[in-house]
mmCIF file of C-alpha atoms in Angstrom:
data_model
loop_
_atom_site.group_PDB
_atom_site.id
_atom_site.type_symbol
_atom_site.label_atom_id
_atom_site.label_comp_id
_atom_site.label_asym_id
_atom_site.label_seq_id
_atom_site.Cartn_x
_atom_site.Cartn_y
_atom_site.Cartn_z
ATOM 1 C CA UNK J 1 49.444 14.290 62.988
ATOM 2 C CA UNK J 2 46.147 12.893 64.220
ATOM 3 C CA UNK J 3 46.107 9.174 64.932
ATOM 4 C CA UNK J 4 43.241 6.811 64.058
ATOM 5 C CA UNK J 5 40.816 6.197 66.918
ATOM 6 C CA UNK J 6 40.568 2.641 68.257
ATOM 7 C CA UNK J 7 37.013 1.288 68.048
ATOM 8 C CA UNK J 8 36.983 -2.466 68.725
ATOM 9 C CA UNK J 9 38.697 -5.787 68.067
ATOM 10 C CA UNK J 10 37.176 -8.576 65.955
ATOM 11 C CA UNK J 11 38.866 -11.956 65.396
ATOM 12 C CA UNK J 12 41.986 -10.603 67.070
ATOM 13 C CA UNK J 13 42.250 -7.653 64.664
ATOM 14 C CA UNK J 14 41.983 -4.110 66.027
ATOM 15 C CA UNK J 15 39.820 -1.758 63.980
ATOM 16 C CA UNK J 16 40.039 2.024 63.934
ATOM 17 C CA UNK J 17 38.224 5.089 62.664
ATOM 18 C CA UNK J 18 40.020 7.181 60.034
ATOM 19 C CA UNK J 19 41.675 10.174 61.772
ATOM 20 C CA UNK J 20 40.352 12.909 59.471
ATOM 21 C CA UNK J 21 37.492 11.367 57.472
ATOM 22 C CA UNK J 22 35.849 9.569 60.411
ATOM 23 C CA UNK J 23 32.756 7.627 59.403
ATOM 24 C CA UNK J 24 33.039 8.939 55.822
ATOM 25 C CA UNK J 25 35.772 6.316 55.276
ATOM 26 C CA UNK J 26 35.769 2.524 55.762
ATOM 27 C CA UNK J 27 37.276 1.172 58.972
ATOM 28 C CA UNK J 28 41.043 0.768 59.232
ATOM 29 C CA UNK J 29 42.843 -2.342 60.462
ATOM 30 C CA UNK J 30 46.387 -2.287 61.809
ATOM 31 C CA UNK J 31 49.017 -4.578 60.234
ATOM 32 C CA UNK J 32 52.726 -4.466 61.137
ATOM 33 C CA UNK J 33 52.303 -1.020 62.661
ATOM 34 C CA UNK J 34 50.593 0.384 59.563
ATOM 35 C CA UNK J 35 46.932 1.091 58.999
ATOM 36 C CA UNK J 36 45.185 -0.756 56.192
ATOM 37 C CA UNK J 37 41.844 0.265 54.712
ATOM 38 C CA UNK J 38 39.142 -2.403 54.962
ATOM 39 C CA UNK J 39 35.854 -2.890 53.122
ATOM 40 C CA UNK J 40 33.885 -2.461 56.354
ATOM 41 C CA UNK J 41 31.812 0.565 57.281
ATOM 42 C CA UNK J 42 30.349 -1.112 60.385
ATOM 43 C CA UNK J 43 31.604 -3.713 62.839
ATOM 44 C CA UNK J 44 32.137 -6.978 60.922
ATOM 45 C CA UNK J 45 31.360 -10.341 62.446
ATOM 46 C CA UNK J 46 34.131 -12.808 63.252
ATOM 47 C CA UNK J 47 33.858 -14.742 59.963
ATOM 48 C CA UNK J 48 33.816 -11.589 57.813
ATOM 49 C CA UNK J 49 36.932 -10.252 59.548
ATOM 50 C CA UNK J 50 38.738 -13.595 59.302
ATOM 51 C CA UNK J 51 37.970 -13.812 55.568
ATOM 52 C CA UNK J 52 39.115 -10.223 54.961
ATOM 53 C CA UNK J 53 42.345 -10.779 56.900
ATOM 54 C CA UNK J 54 43.140 -14.007 55.043
ATOM 55 C CA UNK J 55 42.521 -12.305 51.681
ATOM 56 C CA UNK J 56 44.826 -9.451 52.687
ATOM 57 C CA UNK J 57 47.587 -11.824 53.786
ATOM 58 C CA UNK J 58 47.235 -13.822 50.559
ATOM 59 C CA UNK J 59 47.610 -10.584 48.560
ATOM 60 C CA UNK J 60 50.762 -9.654 50.488
ATOM 61 C CA UNK J 61 52.292 -13.075 49.839
ATOM 62 C CA UNK J 62 51.322 -12.905 46.138
ATOM 63 C CA UNK J 63 52.954 -9.496 45.708
ATOM 64 C CA UNK J 64 56.051 -10.542 47.628
ATOM 65 C CA UNK J 65 56.508 -13.529 45.326
ATOM 66 C CA UNK J 66 56.095 -11.337 42.248
ATOM 67 C CA UNK J 67 52.723 -12.813 41.307
ATOM 68 C CA UNK J 68 50.116 -10.253 40.338
ATOM 69 C CA UNK J 69 46.642 -10.823 39.003
ATOM 70 C CA UNK J 70 43.756 -8.641 37.884
ATOM 71 C CA UNK J 71 40.119 -9.407 38.371
ATOM 72 C CA UNK J 72 37.240 -8.542 36.097
ATOM 73 C CA UNK J 73 38.940 -9.429 32.809
#
């Protein structure tokens, strides 16, 4: 199996290119040994990456506590 290709680190988070879709897929971030899709197609700045990471961690905590919400309703 092809592994994602390391590109750069922003705000302490390593970002990777998708192993088969390349630049046809948003960048991947690594969390707990697993790759997570981001919203970024290009290198984010420090604040954008920090905001994304905090949102992702908040979502993990919300799901772990059994709290789910939907947006757009």
